[in-house]
Every structure is written in structure tokens, then in C-alpha cells.
Short mmCIF file of C-alpha atoms and ligand atoms in Angstrom, two decimals:
data_model
loop_
_atom_site.label_atom_id
_atom_site.label_comp_id
_atom_site.label_asym_id
_atom_site.label_seq_id
_atom_site.Cartn_x
_atom_site.Cartn_y
_atom_site.Cartn_z
CA MET A 1 6.65 127.88 -36.67
CA ALA A 2 6.06 131.66 -36.71
CA GLU A 3 7.40 133.60 -33.74
CA HIS A 4 4.72 134.58 -31.19
CA HIS A 5 4.35 138.29 -30.52
CA ARG A 6 3.04 139.61 -27.20
CA ALA A 7 0.38 142.23 -26.50
CA ARG A 8 -1.51 143.61 -23.52
CA ILE A 9 -5.04 144.92 -22.91
CA ASP A 10 -6.16 146.87 -19.81
CA PHE A 11 -9.62 148.14 -18.98
CA ASP A 12 -11.56 149.22 -15.93
CA PRO A 13 -15.37 149.18 -15.89
CA ARG A 14 -15.35 152.60 -14.21
CA PHE A 15 -13.95 154.22 -17.38
CA THR A 16 -16.48 154.12 -20.16
CA VAL A 17 -16.89 155.43 -23.72
CA ALA A 18 -20.66 155.23 -24.24
CA GLU A 19 -23.66 152.96 -24.15
CA VAL A 20 -23.95 150.89 -27.29
CA PRO A 21 -26.79 152.41 -29.34
CA GLU A 22 -29.49 149.98 -30.46
CA ARG A 23 -29.13 151.22 -34.04
CA LEU A 24 -25.44 150.28 -34.28
CA PHE A 25 -26.25 146.79 -35.58
CA GLY A 26 -28.33 147.86 -38.56
CA SER A 27 -28.29 146.24 -41.98
CA PHE A 28 -29.57 147.16 -45.42
CA VAL A 29 -32.04 145.71 -47.93
CA GLU A 30 -31.87 147.35 -51.36
CA HIS A 31 -33.83 146.46 -54.47
CA LEU A 32 -30.60 145.28 -56.05
CA GLY A 33 -29.71 141.93 -57.59
CA ARG A 34 -31.20 139.14 -55.49
CA CYS A 35 -31.32 140.88 -52.12
CA VAL A 36 -35.12 141.14 -52.18
CA TYR A 37 -36.23 138.70 -54.90
CA THR A 38 -35.03 135.13 -54.20
CA GLY A 39 -33.19 136.58 -51.19
CA ILE A 40 -35.68 137.50 -48.48
CA TYR A 41 -38.77 137.16 -50.71
CA GLU A 42 -39.48 134.07 -52.81
CA PRO A 43 -43.14 133.06 -52.66
CA ASP A 44 -42.51 129.85 -54.67
CA HIS A 45 -39.74 128.62 -52.39
CA PRO A 46 -40.59 125.43 -50.44
CA ARG A 47 -39.73 127.25 -47.18
CA ALA A 48 -41.70 130.44 -47.97
CA ASN A 49 -44.19 131.56 -45.32
CA ALA A 50 -47.68 132.95 -46.06
CA ASP A 51 -46.14 136.37 -46.82
CA GLY A 52 -43.70 134.93 -49.37
CA LEU A 53 -40.74 135.42 -47.02
CA ARG A 54 -38.20 132.58 -46.91
CA GLN A 55 -38.29 131.01 -43.46
CA ASP A 56 -34.75 129.63 -43.83
CA VAL A 57 -33.52 133.20 -44.46
CA LEU A 58 -35.64 134.60 -41.61
CA ASP A 59 -34.05 132.03 -39.28
CA LEU A 60 -30.55 133.09 -40.32
CA ILE A 61 -31.44 136.77 -39.96
CA GLY A 62 -32.67 135.99 -36.44
CA GLU A 63 -29.29 134.41 -35.68
CA LEU A 64 -27.39 137.32 -37.29
CA GLY A 65 -29.21 139.80 -35.06
CA PRO A 66 -29.66 143.04 -37.01
CA THR A 67 -31.56 145.69 -35.05
CA MET A 68 -32.58 148.04 -37.85
CA ILE A 69 -32.88 147.73 -41.64
CA ARG A 70 -32.45 150.48 -44.23
CA TYR A 71 -34.67 150.27 -47.33
CA PRO A 72 -35.24 150.45 -50.38
CA GLY A 73 -31.80 151.80 -51.42
CA GLY A 74 -29.07 152.73 -52.06
CA ASN A 75 -28.75 153.98 -55.61
CA PHE A 76 -32.10 152.34 -56.38
CA VAL A 77 -34.04 154.85 -54.28
CA SER A 78 -32.96 157.77 -56.46
CA GLY A 79 -35.24 156.58 -59.28
CA TYR A 80 -37.94 154.89 -57.20
CA ARG A 81 -41.65 155.68 -57.18
CA TRP A 82 -42.78 154.25 -53.85
CA GLU A 83 -46.44 154.20 -54.96
CA ASP A 84 -45.55 151.47 -57.51
CA GLY A 85 -44.92 149.06 -54.64
CA VAL A 86 -48.20 149.39 -52.74
CA GLY A 87 -51.72 148.07 -53.39
CA PRO A 88 -52.84 144.94 -55.26
CA LYS A 89 -49.83 143.14 -56.67
CA ALA A 90 -51.49 142.47 -60.03
CA ASP A 91 -51.82 146.21 -60.62
CA ARG A 92 -48.24 147.09 -59.80
CA PRO A 93 -46.23 148.35 -62.79
CA ARG A 94 -42.94 146.95 -63.98
CA ARG A 95 -40.37 149.71 -64.31
CA LEU A 96 -36.84 150.21 -65.58
CA ASP A 97 -34.39 150.56 -62.71
CA LEU A 98 -31.72 152.83 -64.15
CA ALA A 99 -29.42 152.52 -61.14
CA TRP A 100 -28.70 148.83 -61.73
CA GLY A 101 -29.87 148.35 -65.37
CA VAL A 102 -32.61 145.88 -64.46
CA THR A 103 -36.42 145.58 -64.42
CA GLU A 104 -38.20 146.16 -61.13
CA THR A 105 -41.43 144.16 -60.82
CA ASN A 106 -42.63 145.94 -57.66
CA GLN A 107 -44.00 142.72 -56.21
CA PHE A 108 -42.29 143.70 -52.97
CA GLY A 109 -42.82 147.21 -51.63
CA LEU A 110 -43.40 149.21 -48.48
CA GLY A 111 -46.18 147.02 -47.01
CA GLU A 112 -44.15 143.85 -47.57
CA PHE A 113 -41.05 145.52 -46.09
CA MET A 114 -42.98 146.52 -42.97
CA LYS A 115 -44.27 142.95 -42.60
CA PHE A 116 -40.70 141.72 -42.96
CA CYS A 117 -39.48 144.16 -40.26
CA ARG A 118 -42.23 143.09 -37.88
CA THR A 119 -41.48 139.41 -38.49
CA VAL A 120 -37.76 139.85 -37.88
CA GLY A 121 -38.27 142.35 -35.05
CA VAL A 122 -36.17 145.21 -36.44
CA GLU A 123 -36.64 148.95 -36.72
CA PRO A 124 -37.34 150.18 -40.28
CA ASN A 125 -35.11 152.91 -41.73
CA MET A 126 -36.77 154.35 -44.83
CA ALA A 127 -35.05 156.36 -47.54
CA VAL A 128 -36.87 158.94 -49.68
CA ASN A 129 -36.07 159.66 -53.33
CA LEU A 130 -34.36 163.04 -53.66
CA GLY A 131 -32.88 162.12 -57.06
CA THR A 132 -35.73 162.09 -59.60
CA ARG A 133 -38.27 163.28 -57.02
CA GLY A 134 -38.43 165.68 -54.09
CA LEU A 135 -40.26 167.24 -51.18
CA GLN A 136 -43.87 166.52 -52.19
CA GLU A 137 -43.33 162.81 -52.84
CA ALA A 138 -41.43 162.48 -49.55
CA LEU A 139 -44.38 164.05 -47.74
CA ASP A 140 -46.85 161.77 -49.53
CA LEU A 141 -44.85 158.72 -48.50
CA LEU A 142 -44.60 159.89 -44.90
CA GLU A 143 -48.34 160.57 -44.76
CA TYR A 144 -49.05 157.12 -46.21
CA ALA A 145 -46.71 155.49 -43.69
CA ASN A 146 -47.24 157.38 -40.46
CA HIS A 147 -50.53 159.31 -40.48
CA PRO A 148 -53.28 157.37 -38.68
CA SER A 149 -56.30 157.97 -40.97
CA GLY A 150 -58.74 160.45 -42.51
CA THR A 151 -56.55 161.72 -45.37
CA TYR A 152 -55.99 160.55 -48.93
CA TRP A 153 -52.66 158.81 -48.35
CA SER A 154 -53.38 157.39 -44.89
CA ASP A 155 -56.73 156.01 -46.04
CA LEU A 156 -55.03 154.52 -49.08
CA ARG A 157 -52.73 152.59 -46.73
CA ARG A 158 -55.75 151.41 -44.76
CA SER A 159 -57.46 150.34 -47.98
CA HIS A 160 -54.34 148.26 -48.68
CA GLY A 161 -54.95 146.34 -45.48
CA ASP A 162 -52.69 148.18 -43.04
CA GLU A 163 -55.09 149.79 -40.59
CA GLU A 164 -52.41 150.93 -38.16
CA PRO A 165 -49.78 153.52 -39.14
CA TYR A 166 -46.28 152.12 -39.55
CA GLY A 167 -44.69 154.66 -37.20
CA ILE A 168 -41.38 154.79 -39.09
CA LYS A 169 -39.10 157.05 -37.05
CA LEU A 170 -35.79 156.93 -38.92
CA TRP A 171 -35.59 158.40 -42.46
CA CYS A 172 -32.75 158.95 -44.92
CA LEU A 173 -33.02 162.12 -47.00
CA GLY A 174 -31.85 160.59 -50.28
CA ASN A 175 -28.76 158.48 -50.97
CA GLU A 176 -25.18 159.39 -51.93
CA MET A 177 -26.26 162.64 -53.54
CA ASP A 178 -22.60 163.61 -54.03
CA GLY A 179 -21.88 160.71 -56.40
CA PRO A 180 -21.71 161.22 -60.19
CA TRP A 181 -23.29 157.74 -60.49
CA GLN A 182 -26.35 158.88 -58.56
CA ILE A 183 -29.51 159.55 -60.55
CA GLY A 184 -30.13 163.26 -59.92
CA GLN A 185 -26.71 163.97 -58.36
CA ARG A 186 -26.63 167.42 -56.75
CA THR A 187 -24.05 169.91 -55.63
CA ALA A 188 -23.61 170.31 -51.87
CA ALA A 189 -25.37 173.69 -51.99
CA GLU A 190 -28.34 172.26 -53.90
CA TYR A 191 -28.63 169.17 -51.73
CA GLY A 192 -28.17 171.06 -48.46
CA ARG A 193 -31.16 173.23 -49.31
CA VAL A 194 -33.33 170.28 -50.39
CA ALA A 195 -32.38 168.28 -47.28
CA ASP A 196 -33.22 171.25 -45.04
CA GLN A 197 -36.58 171.91 -46.73
CA THR A 198 -37.54 168.23 -46.86
CA GLY A 199 -36.54 167.66 -43.23
CA ARG A 200 -38.45 170.67 -41.99
CA ALA A 201 -41.61 169.79 -43.91
CA MET A 202 -41.48 166.12 -42.86
CA ARG A 203 -41.31 167.23 -39.22
CA MET A 204 -44.52 169.25 -39.77
CA ILE A 205 -46.28 165.91 -40.31
CA ASP A 206 -44.39 164.02 -37.63
CA PRO A 207 -42.18 166.03 -35.23
CA GLY A 208 -40.67 162.91 -33.66
CA LEU A 209 -38.69 161.79 -36.73
CA ASP A 210 -34.93 161.13 -36.76
CA LEU A 211 -33.50 162.34 -40.07
CA VAL A 212 -30.27 161.45 -41.85
CA ALA A 213 -28.67 163.86 -44.33
CA CYS A 214 -26.37 162.37 -46.97
CA GLY A 215 -22.70 162.80 -46.18
CA SER A 216 -19.90 161.76 -48.51
CA SER A 217 -20.26 158.43 -50.27
CA SER A 218 -16.65 157.73 -49.31
CA ARG A 219 -13.69 159.46 -47.69
CA ALA A 220 -11.96 159.30 -51.08
CA MET A 221 -14.51 161.61 -52.73
CA PRO A 222 -12.86 164.85 -53.90
CA THR A 223 -15.62 166.80 -52.13
CA PHE A 224 -15.20 164.97 -48.77
CA GLY A 225 -15.29 167.47 -45.91
CA ALA A 226 -16.41 170.40 -48.03
CA TRP A 227 -19.60 168.45 -48.80
CA GLU A 228 -20.41 167.81 -45.13
CA ALA A 229 -19.63 171.44 -44.23
CA GLU A 230 -21.95 172.89 -46.87
CA VAL A 231 -24.78 170.38 -46.41
CA LEU A 232 -24.79 170.83 -42.64
CA ALA A 233 -24.42 174.61 -42.84
CA GLN A 234 -27.82 174.57 -44.54
CA SER A 235 -29.58 171.74 -42.73
CA TYR A 236 -27.99 171.60 -39.24
CA GLU A 237 -31.16 172.24 -37.27
CA SER A 238 -33.34 170.06 -39.54
CA VAL A 239 -31.42 166.78 -39.33
CA ASP A 240 -30.02 164.49 -36.63
CA TYR A 241 -27.42 162.46 -38.48
CA ILE A 242 -24.96 162.86 -41.33
CA SER A 243 -24.29 159.61 -43.20
CA ALA A 244 -20.95 157.98 -44.00
CA HIS A 245 -20.37 155.12 -46.45
CA ALA A 246 -17.21 153.01 -46.73
CA TYR A 247 -16.31 149.82 -48.58
CA TYR A 248 -12.90 148.17 -48.33
CA GLN A 249 -10.95 145.77 -50.55
CA PRO A 250 -7.30 144.88 -51.12
CA GLN A 251 -6.00 147.21 -53.82
CA GLY A 252 -3.15 146.22 -56.09
CA GLY A 253 -2.50 143.12 -53.97
CA ASP A 254 -1.75 145.26 -50.86
CA VAL A 255 -3.20 142.92 -48.23
CA ALA A 256 -1.34 144.55 -45.31
CA SER A 257 -3.20 147.85 -45.89
CA PHE A 258 -6.41 145.90 -46.39
CA MET A 259 -5.96 144.27 -42.97
CA ALA A 260 -5.66 147.79 -41.53
CA SER A 261 -8.82 149.14 -43.26
CA ALA A 262 -10.24 150.20 -39.91
CA GLU A 263 -7.58 152.94 -39.81
CA ASP A 264 -9.33 154.58 -42.75
CA MET A 265 -12.71 154.19 -41.06
CA GLU A 266 -11.30 155.90 -37.92
CA LEU A 267 -9.97 158.81 -40.00
CA PHE A 268 -13.30 159.05 -41.79
CA ILE A 269 -15.17 159.26 -38.48
CA ASP A 270 -12.69 161.83 -37.08
CA GLY A 271 -13.10 163.99 -40.19
CA VAL A 272 -16.90 163.94 -40.20
CA ILE A 273 -17.15 164.69 -36.48
CA ALA A 274 -14.65 167.55 -36.72
CA THR A 275 -16.54 169.03 -39.65
CA ALA A 276 -19.99 168.63 -38.09
CA ASP A 277 -18.83 170.12 -34.79
CA ALA A 278 -17.16 173.04 -36.57
CA VAL A 279 -20.45 173.82 -38.34
CA GLY A 280 -22.32 173.54 -35.03
CA ALA A 281 -19.83 175.85 -33.30
CA LYS A 282 -20.16 178.44 -36.05
CA LEU A 283 -23.95 178.31 -35.76
CA LYS A 284 -23.65 178.57 -31.94
CA SER A 285 -25.86 175.49 -31.73
CA ASP A 286 -26.14 173.29 -28.64
CA LYS A 287 -27.04 170.37 -30.84
CA LYS A 288 -24.60 167.62 -31.89
CA ILE A 289 -24.98 165.81 -35.21
CA ASP A 290 -24.17 162.10 -35.00
CA ILE A 291 -22.90 159.82 -37.74
CA ALA A 292 -25.14 157.23 -39.38
CA PHE A 293 -22.55 154.89 -40.92
CA ASP A 294 -25.34 153.53 -43.03
CA GLU A 295 -23.27 151.58 -45.57
CA TRP A 296 -20.12 149.71 -44.55
CA ASN A 297 -18.57 146.41 -45.59
CA VAL A 298 -15.83 144.68 -47.52
CA TRP A 299 -16.72 144.89 -51.21
CA TYR A 300 -14.56 143.83 -54.18
CA GLN A 301 -15.79 146.91 -55.99
CA ASP A 302 -12.90 147.35 -58.44
CA ALA A 303 -13.36 143.85 -59.89
CA TRP A 304 -17.09 144.48 -60.22
CA ALA A 305 -16.64 147.92 -61.84
CA ALA A 306 -14.11 146.45 -64.30
CA GLY A 307 -16.58 143.66 -65.22
CA GLU A 308 -14.15 141.05 -63.89
CA THR A 309 -16.69 139.04 -61.89
CA ASP A 310 -18.66 136.04 -63.22
CA GLU A 311 -21.84 138.08 -63.22
CA ARG A 312 -23.14 138.86 -66.71
CA PRO A 313 -26.69 140.14 -66.24
CA GLU A 314 -28.76 140.58 -69.39
CA PRO A 315 -29.85 144.21 -69.82
CA TRP A 316 -33.14 144.82 -67.97
CA ALA A 317 -33.21 141.32 -66.44
CA VAL A 318 -35.36 140.69 -63.37
CA ALA A 319 -33.36 140.16 -60.15
CA PRO A 320 -30.16 138.85 -61.77
CA ARG A 321 -27.04 137.95 -59.78
CA GLN A 322 -25.30 141.23 -58.96
CA LEU A 323 -22.57 142.03 -56.41
CA GLU A 324 -22.60 138.44 -55.05
CA ASP A 325 -19.17 138.63 -53.42
CA ALA A 326 -18.04 135.41 -51.72
CA TYR A 327 -16.17 136.38 -48.55
CA SER A 328 -12.97 134.78 -47.36
CA ALA A 329 -11.65 134.18 -43.85
CA MET A 330 -9.40 137.22 -44.33
CA ASP A 331 -12.39 139.36 -45.34
CA ALA A 332 -14.18 138.29 -42.15
CA VAL A 333 -11.23 139.42 -40.02
CA VAL A 334 -11.14 142.85 -41.71
CA PHE A 335 -14.93 143.03 -41.36
CA GLY A 336 -14.61 142.26 -37.63
CA SER A 337 -12.08 145.05 -37.29
CA LEU A 338 -14.57 147.48 -38.86
CA LEU A 339 -17.15 146.36 -36.28
CA ILE A 340 -14.61 147.02 -33.52
CA THR A 341 -14.19 150.57 -34.82
CA LEU A 342 -17.93 151.17 -34.87
CA LEU A 343 -18.13 150.00 -31.24
CA ARG A 344 -15.10 152.06 -30.17
CA ARG A 345 -16.64 155.20 -31.73
CA CYS A 346 -20.25 154.62 -30.69
CA ASP A 347 -20.34 157.84 -28.69
CA ARG A 348 -20.83 159.61 -32.05
CA VAL A 349 -21.55 156.80 -34.52
CA THR A 350 -25.00 156.07 -33.18
CA ALA A 351 -26.44 154.27 -36.21
CA ALA A 352 -24.79 151.95 -38.73
CA CYS A 353 -25.89 149.56 -41.48
CA LEU A 354 -23.99 146.58 -42.77
CA ALA A 355 -24.52 146.78 -46.54
CA GLN A 356 -26.24 144.53 -47.36
CA LEU A 357 -28.25 141.68 -45.80
CA VAL A 358 -28.82 138.86 -48.32
CA ASN A 359 -26.95 137.86 -51.52
CA VAL A 360 -25.70 141.36 -52.40
CA ILE A 361 -22.32 141.85 -50.62
CA ALA A 362 -24.05 140.02 -47.82
CA PRO A 363 -23.52 137.80 -44.78
CA ILE A 364 -26.32 135.47 -45.95
CA MET A 365 -26.45 133.74 -49.34
CA THR A 366 -29.29 131.85 -50.99
CA GLU A 367 -30.00 129.79 -54.08
CA PRO A 368 -33.38 130.26 -55.77
CA GLY A 369 -35.44 127.24 -54.74
CA GLY A 370 -32.43 125.99 -52.80
CA PRO A 371 -30.56 126.46 -49.53
CA ALA A 372 -29.43 129.50 -47.56
CA TRP A 373 -26.05 129.67 -45.80
CA ARG A 374 -23.75 131.87 -43.73
CA GLN A 375 -20.81 133.70 -45.30
CA THR A 376 -17.63 134.14 -43.23
CA THR A 377 -18.67 137.71 -42.38
CA PHE A 378 -21.85 136.40 -40.76
CA PHE A 379 -19.99 135.30 -37.63
CA PRO A 380 -18.32 138.54 -36.45
CA PHE A 381 -21.60 140.40 -36.95
CA ALA A 382 -23.68 137.80 -35.09
CA GLU A 383 -21.23 137.72 -32.18
CA ALA A 384 -20.95 141.51 -31.98
CA SER A 385 -24.72 141.93 -32.11
CA LYS A 386 -25.19 139.30 -29.40
CA TRP A 387 -22.37 140.26 -27.03
CA GLY A 388 -21.60 143.86 -28.00
CA ARG A 389 -24.50 145.21 -25.96
CA GLY A 390 -24.16 147.36 -22.88
CA THR A 391 -21.41 149.93 -22.31
CA VAL A 392 -18.19 150.28 -24.28
CA LEU A 393 -15.19 150.57 -21.96
CA GLU A 394 -12.05 152.57 -22.49
CA VAL A 395 -9.31 150.14 -23.44
CA SER A 396 -5.62 150.74 -23.22
CA ALA A 397 -3.62 148.33 -25.35
CA GLU A 398 0.01 147.76 -26.20
CA ALA A 399 0.91 145.68 -29.21
CA PRO A 400 3.61 145.20 -31.79
CA THR A 401 3.06 146.84 -35.14
CA PHE A 402 3.24 145.79 -38.77
CA THR A 403 4.03 147.96 -41.78
CA THR A 404 1.41 149.09 -44.28
CA ALA A 405 1.78 151.16 -47.44
CA LYS A 406 -1.35 153.21 -46.76
CA PHE A 407 -1.25 153.80 -43.00
CA GLY A 408 2.39 153.34 -41.99
CA GLU A 409 2.99 151.31 -38.80
CA VAL A 410 -0.26 149.82 -37.51
CA ALA A 411 -0.87 147.93 -34.25
CA ALA A 412 -1.43 144.21 -34.86
CA LEU A 413 -4.03 144.07 -32.10
CA HIS A 414 -7.33 145.89 -32.60
CA SER A 415 -9.75 145.49 -29.71
CA VAL A 416 -12.69 146.79 -27.75
CA ALA A 417 -14.27 145.77 -24.43
CA VAL A 418 -17.99 145.92 -23.67
CA ALA A 419 -19.51 145.65 -20.19
CA ASN A 420 -22.67 143.65 -20.78
CA GLU A 421 -25.86 144.24 -18.84
CA ASP A 422 -25.70 140.82 -17.15
CA GLY A 423 -22.40 141.70 -15.45
CA SER A 424 -20.18 139.90 -17.96
CA VAL A 425 -17.53 141.62 -20.07
CA THR A 426 -16.85 140.81 -23.71
CA VAL A 427 -13.57 141.63 -25.44
CA PHE A 428 -13.60 141.61 -29.24
CA ALA A 429 -10.09 141.40 -30.62
CA VAL A 430 -8.58 141.07 -34.07
CA ASN A 431 -5.02 140.03 -34.78
CA ARG A 432 -4.38 141.94 -38.01
CA ASP A 433 -0.90 140.52 -38.49
CA LEU A 434 -0.95 137.94 -41.28
CA ASP A 435 2.18 136.16 -40.10
CA HIS A 436 2.51 136.23 -36.32
CA PRO A 437 0.27 134.79 -33.63
CA LEU A 438 -0.22 137.11 -30.69
CA THR A 439 -0.17 136.15 -27.02
CA VAL A 440 -2.45 138.67 -25.34
CA GLU A 441 -2.43 139.36 -21.60
CA ILE A 442 -5.62 140.95 -20.31
CA ASP A 443 -5.55 142.71 -16.96
CA ALA A 444 -9.05 142.05 -15.62
CA SER A 445 -8.16 142.73 -11.98
CA SER A 446 -10.64 145.65 -11.91
CA LEU A 447 -13.55 143.19 -12.27
CA PRO A 448 -15.20 142.09 -9.01
CA SER A 449 -14.81 138.43 -9.96
CA LEU A 450 -13.57 136.22 -12.77
CA GLY A 451 -15.89 133.26 -13.19
CA GLN A 452 -15.71 131.55 -16.53
CA VAL A 453 -13.52 132.86 -19.34
CA THR A 454 -14.05 131.51 -22.86
CA CYS A 455 -12.88 132.56 -26.28
CA SER A 456 -14.23 131.85 -29.74
CA THR A 457 -11.87 132.35 -32.69
CA LEU A 458 -12.40 132.63 -36.43
CA THR A 459 -9.30 132.01 -38.52
CA ASP A 460 -8.13 129.69 -41.28
CA ALA A 461 -4.79 128.37 -42.50
CA ASP A 462 -5.99 129.44 -45.96
CA PRO A 463 -6.81 133.19 -45.85
CA ASP A 464 -8.88 132.71 -49.00
CA ALA A 465 -11.13 129.96 -47.56
CA LYS A 466 -14.83 130.67 -48.17
CA ASN A 467 -18.25 129.20 -47.50
CA THR A 468 -19.88 128.33 -50.81
CA LEU A 469 -22.97 126.53 -52.09
CA GLN A 470 -20.83 123.38 -52.40
CA ASP A 471 -19.09 123.80 -49.03
CA GLN A 472 -21.38 125.85 -46.83
CA GLU A 473 -19.60 125.32 -43.50
CA ARG A 474 -15.95 125.50 -44.51
CA VAL A 475 -15.22 128.51 -42.25
CA ALA A 476 -16.73 128.99 -38.79
CA PRO A 477 -15.56 130.15 -35.37
CA ALA A 478 -14.24 127.50 -32.99
CA ALA A 479 -13.49 127.41 -29.27
CA ASN A 480 -10.00 128.72 -28.49
CA ALA A 481 -8.41 126.33 -25.99
CA THR A 482 -5.45 128.59 -25.13
CA VAL A 483 -7.33 130.70 -22.54
CA ALA A 484 -5.58 130.69 -19.17
CA VAL A 485 -6.57 132.56 -15.99
CA ASP A 486 -4.14 133.44 -13.24
CA GLY A 487 -5.60 135.63 -10.47
CA GLY A 488 -6.92 138.74 -12.24
CA ARG A 489 -4.92 138.11 -15.42
CA ILE A 490 -6.14 136.33 -18.50
CA SER A 491 -3.92 135.17 -21.29
CA VAL A 492 -5.00 133.94 -24.70
CA GLU A 493 -3.29 133.20 -28.00
CA LEU A 494 -4.76 134.89 -31.04
CA PRO A 495 -3.73 133.17 -34.28
CA ALA A 496 -2.37 135.32 -37.10
CA MET A 497 -5.27 136.88 -39.06
CA SER A 498 -8.03 136.10 -36.58
CA TRP A 499 -11.27 137.47 -35.16
CA ASN A 500 -11.82 136.63 -31.49
CA THR A 501 -14.66 137.01 -28.99
CA LEU A 502 -13.54 136.58 -25.39
CA ARG A 503 -16.27 136.32 -22.76
CA ILE A 504 -15.62 136.94 -19.08
CA THR A 505 -18.57 135.95 -16.92
CA PRO A 506 -18.63 136.80 -13.19
O1 AHR B 1 -24.54 148.89 -51.47
C1 AHR B 1 -24.36 148.98 -52.85
C2 AHR B 1 -24.37 150.43 -53.34
O2 AHR B 1 -23.26 151.09 -52.83
C3 AHR B 1 -25.53 151.28 -52.88
O3 AHR B 1 -26.65 151.17 -53.71
C4 AHR B 1 -24.97 152.66 -52.98
O4 AHR B 1 -25.57 153.55 -52.07
C5 AHR B 1 -23.50 152.47 -52.74
O5 AHR B 1 -22.73 153.14 -53.68
#
């Protein structure tokens, strides 16, 4: 049996980091693969509702608990004509989608997305195309969406059956404009100017908007840092957020570094905040720019880019299988650690989107005409969205370390505590060590009372265990029976490679 390591967590509800922003638990629906078609929207499915939305998927989304959804891309948005997706479905054109090499039928568009958001009860986050299009088309879209009536675009919306304006508050000014893969990629100087002009003009229509400028599409981009500095130097007063995107995978079999992926996310956040604040200081601005971490996940991107997955879409196919990663128990633990980082840094990361929602690198999978099921990554997100609400507390932790090639010595325990509005406290904790269980002592003596203490744990003896069409419930969290309470001290055993949600109710 592997030797148990020991760790310690202290917190005090008087010492806080920040309130958890509502937008922290966002997700992302892109017109990509089967995220929309046969994912959320499948009118012929036996469980489809009157709007063509799959009720089985809606039920799982309700359980997952996203609060906001970004749409319609992603790389897709940089070639998208939003007008193609509104009005009578029979008149909507089929178009080539150059971003993903497929055919877009436009049977799902803005009106359907808004219906979906209302049904699920999430805030919409709409991206405008600053790749093949620009300022005027962004203004047309905003007028269609948010202007009440009496103009060409607002009356067009009303003629399409949506009398009331959509009131979309959160908008992304393009997507990953630094990436050579992006249709209409721009230099930082070019994009900074376009973002500034687009943001300012959009606010002339609707001054209450929250606007996201594109930051770097990963921390590994050669332009990281310089990009943010230039873009924000031009657009600082016209935007509210700068975006960050990060996807993690084991590289070259280095699973120890993969387990510590959150270290990279922390460095990414530090770098963007330092850069944004330096620009603000230089401009003598009182304003702070927050981070919208609007794409994050585990994604086996190298295998996909090298064509090593089973997916072989025909050129210009309609909604083929693309990016349908099946997530393991180990992936879920890394994913949980990324969630812990987002919570720990939610003083400045005030919006985030799990990319994506259904089928495409997603927590929910479906079969056309068939079932829908939860991937391993579903569980950490659902638990964090349910119990990670309230105020993040400062946590002081001591833990043994393990060695990684990318980040040196890394603490095995990664944790955060959240004081929930009902008086309970939730501790999310990951044991990132693949070999050693961890006995964690939690000093909860600062809490007025310790009523019930429970812990739910996701782990698996096989790190590669997955939930699949054939075995949909192979991996799931289970009650952890090792919780012990002694006065104000709690102790619990966290298995090697595990995600844990510990609930302390008064
Ligand atoms: O989420 C998949 C893709 O990853 C998005 O379309 C793009 O923005 C990113 O590179």
C-alpha cells in the first residue's frame, strides 16, 4: 500500500478573496462539430421539445449549472454572417465554414440561441465577427438584438417573431485574433484599433454593454504579453475584459506536469493582470480591466492536430464528429484543479467559459437519435457551480510536493474554500499526486459551529477510466467515508489523483 502523506488547510471566514462572480461558471456553444446540431439541437430526436432542443440534454445542462454561454464561436465566428441564421428557416443559406472545413446549414441561429438561453436560464455572451467583417456588421447585429423597435434591424427581429429586444449585455469583440489559424488574423496594432472603434460605436447604441477584447489565445503564443499591452493601450477605456484561452494535455507522456496544469493557468493570470495594470497605470486610469477566461479545458489538441483521432470528417460535411474527446478520471482531476484556480483568482477573473458544452471537448456527450451522458469532467463543474457560490476565503495550506518537468516542485494539495450564502463552507481540494494518498487536516475552529461534514470524492484505480456510450456511468463521485471531526478539526483522506468536495454545514 502507498505511504500516506499529510497536509493541512487553514482558513478563517473573516479573511476573504472576493465574491464569486456569477459569470465564473460560463460555458461555450460554438457552431463546431456536433455541439449545436445533434448536440443541443436535434428536432427529429424523440426527446426534442417544440423548439427542436433535446430535453435530455437540457436536463443535463440544468444539472451541470452553467450561468452564461458564449456563442457562436470560437474560430467559427470569424467567418460568420449572423444574418444567415435569422428569419424563416427555409430561406436560410447553406455556407462553407472555412474555420472547420464543414457546411453550415444555418438552421440554428441567434433567435434559436436566445430561446435556448431562456430555457436553460443562462446569460448570453455574443461574439461579433472581426475576421471577415467589422464595425458595421457588429452594429447591425447589436441593433437587431438590443434595440426595441422602429428601425430596420430591430423591426426585422420583430418580424421574425421576437417582439422584445434580447438585451444581450456581454459581447466578445472577435475571437483569437492573434492566431495564424484565425480567418482575418490581425496584428496587435490593427486589432487594438478595431476593438477600440467597435467598442466605442457599440456603446453609442447601448451604453450598458460589457465588452471583451481578445487577449492571447494561449500563454505559449510568441506575442503573449506584447499583444495584451498593445491591444489594451489602444482600447483600455472602450473595453471591460481582456480574454485568456488555455487548453491542457499531457505532452510527451509527462503526466506529472499535466497534473500540475493549474500552475500554468496561475502564471497566465498573473501575466495578464500585470500587463493590464501596467497599461492602466501608464494611462493614469482609475479603471481595472478584468480577465474573461472565456475558453479553458483539457483538450488532446496535439493528437487532433496530427490527425491521430478516429475522426475522419468528409470535406464540407454537415455537423460531423469533431473534437469529441473522451475524458478520463485523470482529466477530471486536472479539470477540477483548473476550476480551483479560477475560484482562487476570482477577484480579477470575473468571467470564464468552459469550452465547450456538448460533444465538442465537452462535459456532455450525445448520440444522434440516442442517449446523452455525463463525461468525467461533468462532475467537478457541477459541484463547483452548485457549491462554489458566495465568498472565496483566503486559504493557507501546507502540503508535500511532487516533482514536475515543467513547473519544478509542486504542492500535491490544491484547494480553495468558499463561504456559501447559507452559512455553510465548501472546500474543493485536489490531490495532484498520482501515487500517494493525502491525509488532510482542516482547521475549522474559526467557524461558529461544525454541524455536518461530508465529502464527495472522484477518483479511479484506473486513471484512464472514462464514461462512454457503452459504459455511461463508469466514473462518478462517491461519498468519502474517511471524514472525521474532532472539536474544530476535520480530517479526511484524499486518494491519490482525486477531486474532492468537502461540505461543512453549521
Ligand atoms: O474551442 C475550440 C477552438 O479553440 C475555438 O474555436 C477557438 O477559439 C480555440 O482555438
